[in-house]
GROMACS .gro file of C-alpha atoms in nm:
model
  239
    1MET     CA    1   0.002  -0.013   0.000
    2GLU     CA    2   0.120   0.354  -0.082
    3ASN     CA    3   0.200   0.562   0.201
    4GLU     CA    4  -0.016   0.882   0.289
    5ARG     CA    5   0.141   1.197   0.437
    6LEU     CA    6  -0.029   1.329   0.755
    7MET     CA    7   0.051   1.696   0.859
    8ILE     CA    8  -0.015   1.798   1.214
    9LEU     CA    9  -0.013   2.156   1.317
   10ARG     CA   10   0.136   2.107   1.681
   11THR     CA   11   0.091   2.299   1.971
   12GLU     CA   12  -0.099   2.152   2.261
   13HIS     CA   13   0.110   1.801   2.254
   14GLN     CA   14   0.258   1.827   2.608
   15MET     CA   15  -0.102   1.866   2.751
   16ALA     CA   16  -0.248   1.614   2.522
   17THR     CA   17   0.048   1.368   2.605
   18ALA     CA   18   0.046   1.464   2.971
   19LYS     CA   19  -0.323   1.359   3.013
   20LEU     CA   20  -0.252   1.006   2.848
   21HIS     CA   21  -0.023   0.914   3.120
   22ALA     CA   22  -0.277   1.033   3.342
   23GLU     CA   23  -0.522   0.839   3.233
   24THR     CA   24  -0.327   0.521   3.142
   25GLY     CA   25  -0.129   0.544   3.468
   26THR     CA   26   0.200   0.534   3.292
   27SER     CA   27   0.523   0.781   3.309
   28THR     CA   28   0.617   0.992   3.045
   29PRO     CA   29   0.944   0.890   2.885
   30PRO     CA   30   1.283   1.107   2.926
   31ASN     CA   31   1.317   1.295   2.607
   32ASN     CA   32   0.955   1.247   2.508
   33ASN     CA   33   0.861   1.429   2.211
   34ASN     CA   34   0.517   1.469   2.327
   35THR     CA   35   0.305   1.266   2.078
   36ASP     CA   36   0.221   0.960   2.216
   37HIS     CA   37  -0.088   1.043   2.224
   38LEU     CA   38  -0.146   1.046   1.871
   39PHE     CA   39  -0.280   0.748   1.654
   40GLN     CA   40  -0.006   0.560   1.482
   41LEU     CA   41  -0.141   0.467   1.141
   42PRO     CA   42  -0.013   0.234   0.913
   43HIS     CA   43   0.140   0.317   0.574
   44VAL     CA   44   0.149   0.692   0.668
   45ARG     CA   45   0.429   0.913   0.722
   46ARG     CA   46   0.327   1.199   0.964
   47GLN     CA   47   0.510   1.570   0.941
   48LEU     CA   48   0.474   1.754   1.284
   49ILE     CA   49   0.507   2.125   1.208
   50SER     CA   50   0.451   2.373   1.509
   51LEU     CA   51   0.276   2.670   1.329
   52THR     CA   52   0.237   2.865   1.580
   53GLY     CA   53   0.592   2.837   1.714
   54LYS     CA   54   0.832   3.037   1.861
   55ALA     CA   55   0.792   3.309   1.664
   56PHE     CA   56   0.398   3.328   1.699
   57GLU     CA   57   0.489   3.314   2.092
   58ARG     CA   58   0.739   3.597   2.057
   59SER     CA   59   0.443   3.840   1.850
   60LEU     CA   60   0.202   3.768   2.149
   61LEU     CA   61   0.447   3.847   2.430
   62TRP     CA   62   0.510   4.197   2.251
   63ARG     CA   63   0.144   4.263   2.307
   64LEU     CA   64   0.142   4.262   2.667
   65ASP     CA   65   0.203   4.577   2.848
   66TRP     CA   66   0.543   4.589   3.010
   67TRP     CA   67   0.437   4.525   3.348
   68ASN     CA   68   0.305   4.163   3.239
   69PHE     CA   69   0.575   4.123   2.966
   70PHE     CA   70   0.815   4.116   3.256
   71LYS     CA   71   0.587   3.966   3.496
   72VAL     CA   72   0.536   3.649   3.202
   73LEU     CA   73   0.921   3.613   3.186
   74ALA     CA   74   0.979   3.600   3.541
   75LEU     CA   75   0.685   3.336   3.591
   76ALA     CA   76   0.844   3.127   3.338
   77ALA     CA   77   1.153   3.162   3.403
   78SER     CA   78   1.049   3.059   3.794
   79GLY     CA   79   0.904   2.721   3.653
   80TYR     CA   80   0.558   2.874   3.665
   81ARG     CA   81   0.491   2.818   3.284
   82ASN     CA   82   0.145   2.751   3.344
   83ASP     CA   83   0.039   3.064   3.557
   84ALA     CA   84   0.256   3.258   3.262
   85VAL     CA   85   0.076   3.112   2.945
   86ILE     CA   86  -0.285   3.224   3.155
   87ILE     CA   87  -0.184   3.579   3.180
   88VAL     CA   88  -0.120   3.579   2.798
   89GLY     CA   89  -0.423   3.388   2.718
   90GLU     CA   90  -0.635   3.647   2.910
   91GLN     CA   91  -0.424   3.965   2.823
   92VAL     CA   92  -0.346   3.872   2.413
   93MET     CA   93  -0.513   3.620   2.304
   94SER     CA   94  -0.877   3.612   2.446
   95PRO     CA   95  -0.867   3.985   2.317
   96ARG     CA   96  -0.766   3.895   1.952
   97GLY     CA   97  -0.956   3.633   1.910
   98LEU     CA   98  -0.952   3.356   1.693
   99THR     CA   99  -0.981   3.591   1.366
  100GLY     CA  100  -0.680   3.852   1.522
  101LEU     CA  101  -0.436   3.499   1.578
  102GLY     CA  102  -0.524   3.419   1.249
  103LEU     CA  103  -0.382   3.715   1.132
  104ASP     CA  104  -0.083   3.692   1.370
  105THR     CA  105   0.005   3.354   1.255
  106LEU     CA  106   0.023   3.459   0.887
  107ASP     CA  107   0.247   3.735   0.964
  108SER     CA  108   0.443   3.584   1.266
  109SER     CA  109   0.497   3.193   1.134
  110THR     CA  110   0.650   3.281   0.799
  111ALA     CA  111   0.895   3.010   0.845
  112GLU     CA  112   0.663   2.728   0.933
  113MET     CA  113   0.410   2.845   0.624
  114LYS     CA  114   0.717   2.800   0.386
  115GLU     CA  115   0.772   2.448   0.517
  116ILE     CA  116   0.396   2.337   0.502
  117PHE     CA  117   0.356   2.473   0.138
  118GLU     CA  118   0.737   2.374   0.056
  119LEU     CA  119   0.591   2.010   0.138
  120PHE     CA  120   0.291   2.065  -0.054
  121ALA     CA  121   0.479   2.122  -0.359
  122SER     CA  122   0.705   1.808  -0.289
  123GLN     CA  123   0.715   1.596  -0.631
  124ASN     CA  124   0.876   1.292  -0.432
  125ASP     CA  125   0.760   0.913  -0.544
  126GLY     CA  126   0.732   0.611  -0.329
  127ALA     CA  127   0.761   0.654   0.078
  128ASP     CA  128   0.808   1.055   0.059
  129ARG     CA  129   0.496   1.135  -0.185
  130THR     CA  130   0.291   1.415  -0.041
  131TYR     CA  131  -0.051   1.356  -0.180
  132PRO     CA  132  -0.314   1.252  -0.053
  133ALA     CA  133  -0.270   1.439   0.251
  134LEU     CA  134  -0.424   1.530   0.580
  135VAL     CA  135  -0.385   1.833   0.778
  136HIS     CA  136  -0.483   1.824   1.120
  137CYS     CA  137  -0.443   2.058   1.448
  138THR     CA  138  -0.602   1.985   1.809
  139GLN     CA  139  -0.907   2.098   1.690
  140GLY     CA  140  -0.922   2.051   1.309
  141LYS     CA  141  -1.074   2.389   1.227
  142ASP     CA  142  -0.811   2.702   1.329
  143ARG     CA  143  -0.452   2.635   1.217
  144THR     CA  144  -0.598   2.373   0.991
  145GLY     CA  145  -0.874   2.614   0.887
  146LEU     CA  146  -0.543   2.880   0.793
  147VAL     CA  147  -0.418   2.618   0.609
  148VAL     CA  148  -0.692   2.478   0.457
  149LEU     CA  149  -0.827   2.853   0.343
  150MET     CA  150  -0.511   2.915   0.184
  151LEU     CA  151  -0.514   2.592  -0.048
  152LEU     CA  152  -0.837   2.689  -0.149
  153LEU     CA  153  -0.742   3.043  -0.254
  154LEU     CA  154  -0.424   2.936  -0.417
  155THR     CA  155  -0.691   2.706  -0.637
  156GLY     CA  156  -0.822   3.047  -0.764
  157VAL     CA  157  -1.160   2.849  -0.838
  158VAL     CA  158  -1.338   2.855  -0.536
  159SER     CA  159  -1.586   3.067  -0.425
  160ASP     CA  160  -1.622   3.276  -0.088
  161GLU     CA  161  -1.920   3.170  -0.005
  162ALA     CA  162  -1.798   2.787  -0.037
  163MET     CA  163  -1.462   2.840   0.162
  164THR     CA  164  -1.709   3.002   0.451
  165ALA     CA  165  -1.960   2.754   0.450
  166ASP     CA  166  -1.685   2.486   0.481
  167TYR     CA  167  -1.535   2.668   0.739
  168VAL     CA  168  -1.819   2.677   0.949
  169ARG     CA  169  -1.911   2.335   0.916
  170SER     CA  170  -1.644   2.202   1.176
  171GLU     CA  171  -1.812   2.396   1.471
  172PRO     CA  172  -2.185   2.155   1.518
  173GLU     CA  173  -1.927   1.853   1.468
  174LEU     CA  174  -1.740   1.980   1.760
  175VAL     CA  175  -2.038   1.983   1.985
  176VAL     CA  176  -1.950   1.630   2.099
  177GLU     CA  177  -1.646   1.722   2.271
  178VAL     CA  178  -1.679   2.067   2.393
  179GLU     CA  179  -1.724   2.019   2.772
  180GLU     CA  180  -1.387   1.846   2.731
  181ARG     CA  181  -1.233   2.122   2.530
  182MET     CA  182  -1.338   2.376   2.750
  183LYS     CA  183  -1.159   2.217   3.050
  184GLU     CA  184  -0.819   2.257   2.833
  185ILE     CA  185  -0.885   2.625   2.734
  186ARG     CA  186  -0.967   2.755   3.048
  187LYS     CA  187  -0.626   2.633   3.176
  188LEU     CA  188  -0.499   2.864   2.908
  189GLY     CA  189  -0.701   3.160   3.007
  190LEU     CA  190  -0.947   3.141   2.720
  191SER     CA  191  -1.325   3.187   2.666
  192GLU     CA  192  -1.575   2.962   2.561
  193ASP     CA  193  -1.552   3.169   2.178
  194TYR     CA  194  -1.237   2.935   2.081
  195THR     CA  195  -1.472   2.636   2.066
  196LYS     CA  196  -1.617   2.796   1.772
  197CYS     CA  197  -1.570   2.908   1.431
  198PRO     CA  198  -1.614   3.282   1.438
  199ASP     CA  199  -1.788   3.513   1.158
  200GLY     CA  200  -1.571   3.677   0.921
  201PHE     CA  201  -1.278   3.452   0.980
  202THR     CA  202  -1.265   3.379   0.594
  203THR     CA  203  -1.347   3.724   0.497
  204GLU     CA  204  -1.084   3.883   0.728
  205ILE     CA  205  -0.767   3.646   0.615
  206ARG     CA  206  -0.848   3.714   0.294
  207ARG     CA  207  -0.889   4.080   0.337
  208HIS     CA  208  -0.536   4.086   0.516
  209LEU     CA  209  -0.370   3.853   0.275
  210GLN     CA  210  -0.471   4.104  -0.012
  211GLU     CA  211  -0.420   4.438   0.167
  212ARG     CA  212  -0.065   4.335   0.306
  213TYR     CA  213   0.054   4.110   0.033
  214GLY     CA  214  -0.121   4.109  -0.247
  215GLY     CA  215  -0.326   3.811  -0.223
  216VAL     CA  216  -0.189   3.420  -0.134
  217ASP     CA  217   0.064   3.386  -0.397
  218GLY     CA  218   0.182   3.746  -0.303
  219TYR     CA  219   0.191   3.635   0.063
  220LEU     CA  220   0.377   3.227  -0.013
  221ARG     CA  221   0.602   3.408  -0.233
  222PHE     CA  222   0.655   3.651   0.052
  223VAL     CA  223   0.759   3.393   0.293
  224GLY     CA  224   0.983   3.212   0.022
  225VAL     CA  225   0.790   2.988  -0.168
  226GLU     CA  226   0.908   2.983  -0.519
  227LYS     CA  227   0.628   3.055  -0.799
  228LYS     CA  228   0.700   2.743  -0.984
  229LYS     CA  229   0.631   2.520  -0.654
  230LEU     CA  230   0.303   2.743  -0.601
  231ASP     CA  231   0.191   2.641  -0.979
  232VAL     CA  232   0.301   2.258  -0.863
  233ILE     CA  233   0.040   2.239  -0.609
  234ARG     CA  234  -0.254   2.441  -0.821
  235GLU     CA  235  -0.195   2.198  -1.043
  236ALA     CA  236  -0.224   1.897  -0.795
  237LEU     CA  237  -0.538   2.056  -0.647
  238VAL     CA  238  -0.721   2.141  -0.947
  239ALA     CA  239  -0.627   1.840  -1.132
   0.00000   0.00000   0.00000
């Protein structure tokens, strides 16, 4: 059977791995990469990409006022990382909302975006083949939604209405796990809004891409993806 590629846009793996070991009564091995909770799928190559990585975290820190900025640094340095995360969640992430964080991701996570779209553009055969591909994150709607939206924009053949309708379909599908997700979200200092698909997400992302970068092609060229690779992705998606 040919291999498929599973692309995971990770952030909360440490929390999920800790939860798994707590439920099973096992300990986390030293130097663990926090992926124990992920299903091991046969014939699948997994590619872990931290879309909201260090650059994104720095962009959040710079939005804090000076008092909270130094408070967060002090807490993190003293081993109180969870307390530091709550401050960032309450003071920055919650006011920004999911749409604002999507815009921040575009502007700050340029290296990660390049890595993602370089993967989509790779044309290797055999074990390293890219397609078919599954993109996923924790809930499969925000980081995943951002990347899939950009892919749809790149095709140039999908209407705004269709992209918006596709994005908001995720919300009712997540109702069954809202209570469990809320336990984790509250630990980050966030509200129930983070379990939803905000109105205007796709419209604002597209507007930002157009106004700041000249569109999705301009953005991806800006982060370092060559035009010929964008053509490869486009051809693969609309073939």
